[in-house]
Amino acid sequence: MTHSQIRAARSVEEVIERMRAIEARLDPRDGVACFNRMYLRVTELVGRNLRAGTFQDRTFVERLDVIFANLYFGTVDAAEAGRQPNEAWQPLYDARADRTVWPIQFAFAGMNAHISHDLPLALVTTCIECRTTPETPPVHADYLTVNDLLAQVEAEVRSSFEAEIGKVATRAAEPLKHIVGSFGIVRANDAAWATAQALWHERNLRPFYDATLTAGTAGAALAGRMLVTPVVAPVGQSGGSD
Protein backbone atom coordinates (compact mmCIF):
# COMPACT_ATOMS: atom_id res chain seq x y z
CA MET A 1 0.00 0.00 0.00
CA THR A 2 1.38 3.39 -0.95
CA HIS A 3 1.92 5.80 1.90
CA SER A 4 0.21 9.11 1.18
CA GLN A 5 0.17 11.07 4.42
CA ILE A 6 -1.25 14.56 4.05
CA ARG A 7 -1.63 17.42 6.47
CA ALA A 8 -4.29 17.31 9.15
CA ALA A 9 -7.81 18.23 8.04
CA ARG A 10 -8.94 21.71 9.08
CA SER A 11 -12.67 21.59 8.26
CA VAL A 12 -15.48 19.07 7.92
CA GLU A 13 -15.23 19.46 4.14
CA GLU A 14 -11.56 18.45 4.28
CA VAL A 15 -12.43 15.52 6.56
CA ILE A 16 -14.97 14.27 4.02
CA GLU A 17 -12.51 14.79 1.16
CA ARG A 18 -9.87 12.69 2.89
CA MET A 19 -12.35 9.92 3.78
CA ARG A 20 -13.38 9.73 0.14
CA ALA A 21 -9.72 9.49 -0.87
CA ILE A 22 -9.21 6.62 1.59
CA GLU A 23 -12.29 4.89 0.19
CA ALA A 24 -11.02 5.28 -3.36
CA ARG A 25 -7.68 3.60 -2.73
CA LEU A 26 -8.76 0.70 -0.50
CA ASP A 27 -10.29 -2.61 -1.53
CA PRO A 28 -14.00 -2.34 -0.57
CA ARG A 29 -13.63 -5.58 1.41
CA ASP A 30 -10.75 -4.19 3.48
CA GLY A 31 -11.71 -3.89 7.15
CA VAL A 32 -10.60 -0.28 7.37
CA ALA A 33 -12.59 0.52 4.23
CA CYS A 34 -15.70 -0.96 5.86
CA PHE A 35 -15.28 1.32 8.85
CA ASN A 36 -14.40 4.29 6.65
CA ARG A 37 -17.68 3.93 4.70
CA MET A 38 -19.73 4.08 7.88
CA TYR A 39 -17.72 6.96 9.30
CA LEU A 40 -18.01 8.88 6.03
CA ARG A 41 -21.80 8.52 6.15
CA VAL A 42 -21.84 9.92 9.70
CA THR A 43 -19.58 12.83 8.79
CA GLU A 44 -21.68 13.72 5.77
CA LEU A 45 -24.72 13.86 8.07
CA VAL A 46 -22.88 16.03 10.55
CA GLY A 47 -21.85 18.36 7.72
CA ARG A 48 -25.43 18.72 6.50
CA ASN A 49 -26.67 19.42 10.01
CA LEU A 50 -23.94 22.00 10.54
CA ARG A 51 -25.08 23.82 7.41
CA ALA A 52 -28.72 23.51 8.49
CA GLY A 53 -28.04 25.15 11.86
CA THR A 54 -29.05 22.08 13.88
CA PHE A 55 -26.33 22.53 16.49
CA GLN A 56 -26.38 25.22 19.14
CA ASP A 57 -22.61 25.80 18.95
CA ARG A 58 -21.55 25.18 15.36
CA THR A 59 -17.95 26.25 15.95
CA PHE A 60 -17.47 23.75 18.77
CA VAL A 61 -19.09 20.85 16.90
CA GLU A 62 -17.10 21.45 13.73
CA ARG A 63 -13.84 21.66 15.66
CA LEU A 64 -14.72 18.48 17.57
CA ASP A 65 -15.52 16.69 14.32
CA VAL A 66 -12.17 17.69 12.80
CA ILE A 67 -10.05 16.83 15.84
CA PHE A 68 -11.88 13.52 16.18
CA ALA A 69 -11.38 12.60 12.52
CA ASN A 70 -7.70 13.51 12.56
CA LEU A 71 -7.14 10.92 15.28
CA TYR A 72 -8.51 8.29 12.90
CA PHE A 73 -6.41 9.62 10.04
CA GLY A 74 -3.41 9.21 12.33
CA THR A 75 -4.06 5.46 12.45
CA VAL A 76 -4.30 5.34 8.65
CA ASP A 77 -1.02 7.20 8.29
CA ALA A 78 0.65 4.93 10.85
CA ALA A 79 -0.46 1.79 9.02
CA GLU A 80 0.62 3.13 5.63
CA ALA A 81 4.03 4.01 7.08
CA GLY A 82 4.41 0.50 8.50
CA ARG A 83 3.90 1.56 12.12
CA GLN A 84 1.59 -0.03 14.66
CA PRO A 85 -1.65 1.84 15.36
CA ASN A 86 -2.82 2.55 18.89
CA GLU A 87 -3.73 -0.57 20.89
CA ALA A 88 -7.43 0.26 20.71
CA TRP A 89 -7.25 0.14 16.89
CA GLN A 90 -5.04 -2.95 16.65
CA PRO A 91 -7.87 -5.53 16.39
CA LEU A 92 -9.32 -3.84 13.30
CA TYR A 93 -5.95 -3.54 11.58
CA ASP A 94 -4.94 -7.10 12.47
CA ALA A 95 -8.16 -8.54 11.02
CA ARG A 96 -8.64 -6.19 8.07
CA ALA A 97 -7.81 -8.83 5.43
CA ASP A 98 -9.87 -11.65 6.96
CA ARG A 99 -12.76 -12.32 4.58
CA THR A 100 -14.57 -14.41 7.20
CA VAL A 101 -15.24 -11.18 9.12
CA TRP A 102 -18.35 -9.34 7.98
CA PRO A 103 -18.30 -5.65 6.97
CA ILE A 104 -20.54 -4.77 9.93
CA GLN A 105 -18.03 -6.37 12.29
CA PHE A 106 -15.24 -4.25 10.83
CA ALA A 107 -17.41 -1.13 10.94
CA PHE A 108 -18.36 -1.67 14.57
CA ALA A 109 -14.78 -2.56 15.57
CA GLY A 110 -13.66 0.75 14.09
CA MET A 111 -16.47 2.64 15.77
CA ASN A 112 -15.62 0.95 19.06
CA ALA A 113 -11.97 2.06 18.85
CA HIS A 114 -12.78 5.54 17.59
CA ILE A 115 -15.52 6.26 20.12
CA SER A 116 -14.08 4.49 23.16
CA HIS A 117 -10.50 5.71 22.75
CA ASP A 118 -10.44 8.74 20.44
CA LEU A 119 -13.66 10.55 21.31
CA PRO A 120 -12.82 11.33 24.97
CA LEU A 121 -9.44 12.69 23.86
CA ALA A 122 -11.07 14.78 21.13
CA LEU A 123 -13.63 16.19 23.55
CA VAL A 124 -11.00 17.24 26.07
CA THR A 125 -8.81 18.80 23.37
CA THR A 126 -11.75 20.67 21.84
CA CYS A 127 -12.88 22.00 25.20
CA ILE A 128 -9.38 23.30 25.90
CA GLU A 129 -9.12 24.94 22.47
CA CYS A 130 -12.58 26.50 22.70
CA ARG A 131 -12.11 27.55 26.33
CA THR A 132 -15.13 25.69 27.59
CA THR A 133 -15.81 22.52 29.63
CA PRO A 134 -17.81 19.33 29.09
CA GLU A 135 -20.34 20.60 31.62
CA THR A 136 -20.81 24.01 29.98
CA PRO A 137 -23.98 24.32 27.84
CA PRO A 138 -24.50 23.51 25.04
CA VAL A 139 -21.60 21.03 24.83
CA HIS A 140 -23.54 18.02 26.08
CA ALA A 141 -26.71 18.91 24.17
CA ASP A 142 -24.80 19.10 20.89
CA TYR A 143 -22.99 15.87 21.79
CA LEU A 144 -26.36 14.14 22.13
CA THR A 145 -27.43 15.51 18.74
CA VAL A 146 -24.36 13.94 17.15
CA ASN A 147 -25.25 10.76 19.02
CA ASP A 148 -28.64 10.76 17.29
CA LEU A 149 -26.93 10.98 13.88
CA LEU A 150 -24.65 8.10 14.77
CA ALA A 151 -27.63 6.03 15.84
CA GLN A 152 -29.33 6.77 12.52
CA VAL A 153 -26.39 5.41 10.54
CA GLU A 154 -26.06 2.45 12.88
CA ALA A 155 -29.69 1.53 12.18
CA GLU A 156 -29.02 1.67 8.43
CA VAL A 157 -26.00 -0.62 8.76
CA ARG A 158 -27.88 -3.08 10.96
CA SER A 159 -30.80 -3.17 8.52
CA SER A 160 -28.46 -4.10 5.66
CA PHE A 161 -26.82 -6.76 7.83
CA GLU A 162 -30.16 -8.31 8.77
CA ALA A 163 -31.04 -8.67 5.10
CA GLU A 164 -27.77 -10.48 4.39
CA ILE A 165 -27.60 -12.65 7.51
CA GLY A 166 -30.97 -14.14 6.56
CA LYS A 167 -29.16 -15.98 3.76
CA VAL A 168 -26.91 -17.82 6.23
CA ALA A 169 -27.88 -21.05 8.00
CA THR A 170 -29.51 -20.30 11.36
CA ARG A 171 -27.01 -22.28 13.44
CA ALA A 172 -24.07 -20.44 11.89
CA ALA A 173 -25.79 -17.06 12.05
CA GLU A 174 -26.62 -17.04 15.77
CA PRO A 175 -23.06 -16.51 17.09
CA LEU A 176 -22.55 -13.72 14.57
CA LYS A 177 -25.81 -12.04 15.61
CA HIS A 178 -24.63 -12.25 19.22
CA ILE A 179 -21.31 -10.58 18.37
CA VAL A 180 -22.93 -7.79 16.36
CA GLY A 181 -25.63 -7.27 18.99
CA SER A 182 -23.04 -6.80 21.73
CA PHE A 183 -22.06 -3.36 20.41
CA GLY A 184 -24.23 -0.26 20.43
CA ILE A 185 -23.17 3.23 19.41
CA VAL A 186 -25.40 5.00 21.93
CA ARG A 187 -23.96 2.93 24.79
CA ALA A 188 -20.44 3.53 23.51
CA ASN A 189 -21.04 7.28 23.30
CA ASP A 190 -22.46 7.37 26.82
CA ALA A 191 -19.35 5.60 28.10
CA ALA A 192 -17.10 7.94 26.09
CA TRP A 193 -18.80 10.94 27.65
CA ALA A 194 -18.13 9.58 31.14
CA THR A 195 -14.50 8.93 30.23
CA ALA A 196 -14.15 12.44 28.81
CA GLN A 197 -15.48 13.93 32.04
CA ALA A 198 -12.97 11.90 34.04
CA LEU A 199 -10.10 12.91 31.76
CA TRP A 200 -11.17 16.54 31.93
CA HIS A 201 -11.00 16.60 35.72
CA GLU A 202 -7.72 14.65 35.69
CA ARG A 203 -6.03 16.66 32.95
CA ASN A 204 -3.67 18.32 35.45
CA LEU A 205 -3.22 15.12 37.47
CA ARG A 206 -1.11 13.14 35.04
CA PRO A 207 -0.89 9.78 36.88
CA PHE A 208 -4.69 9.61 37.18
CA TYR A 209 -5.20 10.83 33.61
CA ASP A 210 -2.80 8.21 32.27
CA ALA A 211 -4.43 5.46 34.34
CA THR A 212 -7.91 6.34 33.05
CA LEU A 213 -6.69 6.47 29.46
CA THR A 214 -4.80 3.18 29.79
CA ALA A 215 -7.83 1.40 31.21
CA GLY A 216 -10.09 2.77 28.48
CA THR A 217 -7.63 1.75 25.77
CA ALA A 218 -7.36 -1.79 27.12
CA GLY A 219 -11.14 -2.08 27.31
CA ALA A 220 -11.55 -0.86 23.73
CA ALA A 221 -8.93 -3.35 22.53
CA LEU A 222 -10.65 -6.23 24.30
CA ALA A 223 -14.03 -5.32 22.83
CA GLY A 224 -12.44 -4.91 19.41
CA ARG A 225 -11.01 -8.42 19.50
CA MET A 226 -14.44 -9.78 20.26
CA LEU A 227 -16.12 -7.75 17.51
CA VAL A 228 -13.87 -9.12 14.75
CA THR A 229 -14.23 -12.75 15.83
CA PRO A 230 -14.55 -14.78 12.61
CA VAL A 231 -17.66 -16.97 12.62
CA VAL A 232 -18.98 -17.57 9.12
CA ALA A 233 -17.98 -15.95 5.83
CA PRO A 234 -20.36 -13.43 4.26
CA VAL A 235 -22.48 -14.77 1.45
CA GLY A 236 -20.47 -14.94 -1.78
CA GLN A 237 -17.07 -14.77 -0.08
CA SER A 238 -14.64 -17.46 0.97
CA GLY A 239 -13.17 -17.44 4.42
CA GLY A 240 -9.63 -16.67 5.49
CA SER A 241 -7.17 -13.90 4.67
CA ASP A 242 -6.18 -12.88 1.15
Steps between C-alpha positions, in 0.01 A plus 500: 500500500638839405554741785329831428496696824358849463462786742234489768148592389387848604127488418219248466525539122867399514413207728246375246746552214764290673252223589397481136866476399551213746192327360627539145834332563392210723347169397129527596537176698788639707404530867611861522301580186189352663542728799588797280172464305295515818701788642471692173121464512496640855726791409290589198196514730684717748603733217142536378376570851773758553386682187136469608568664837399193702772545761495769765877558481606438141860607559548250782338210313699560183826521693412182691420321175835600348712414804317169534550408134868591504556241772363237262710633214800459729435125512476488120828686464667273756389186317608634161841588645538149642449606862269341754176687570383571853409188700130583482518488118721191476217242474355669191837530328601144589178356355452735205583236236294218653211433262319291762433823692189684386505869399276588796751340736779712354283812511405446863858411600612831352219689668585331829865611479419848374226572753644323804858622459506803269178681587584578866838636389337709227244641742763605752719656230206687347387633836850630570526664157154656523547605863198314626432183704300181446247627753453841336183531286448419220790252479306199625183589309691519172681177590163327534393637161807343341411182687161500327671522159728212589202293607330574168794364302533204734137408430567514125802271533312254720208491256734407214664234717166345594412464133827319429517283812163351405681316220725316747403177677337575836750302708794684345328838516417502872856553632551779248174668604618479861832667415338779299230552763759547774598844368283810502606849398277677752644293786852560372440875479358509852811323628725734299330800656567364849863435409535851358367649823751297700787601272393863517517506879828305497669701226736666750545180702711302257522164684120483530449622143740238366337225707152588371622513141689171533197322642274637227746398229527146635122471519459622142762251380328212677162591353659541158643149509157364576332703225725363224464137608468297178189281501368440150600662171262752343288366219701483177840517670743231605647502845854577607746777418599602148 
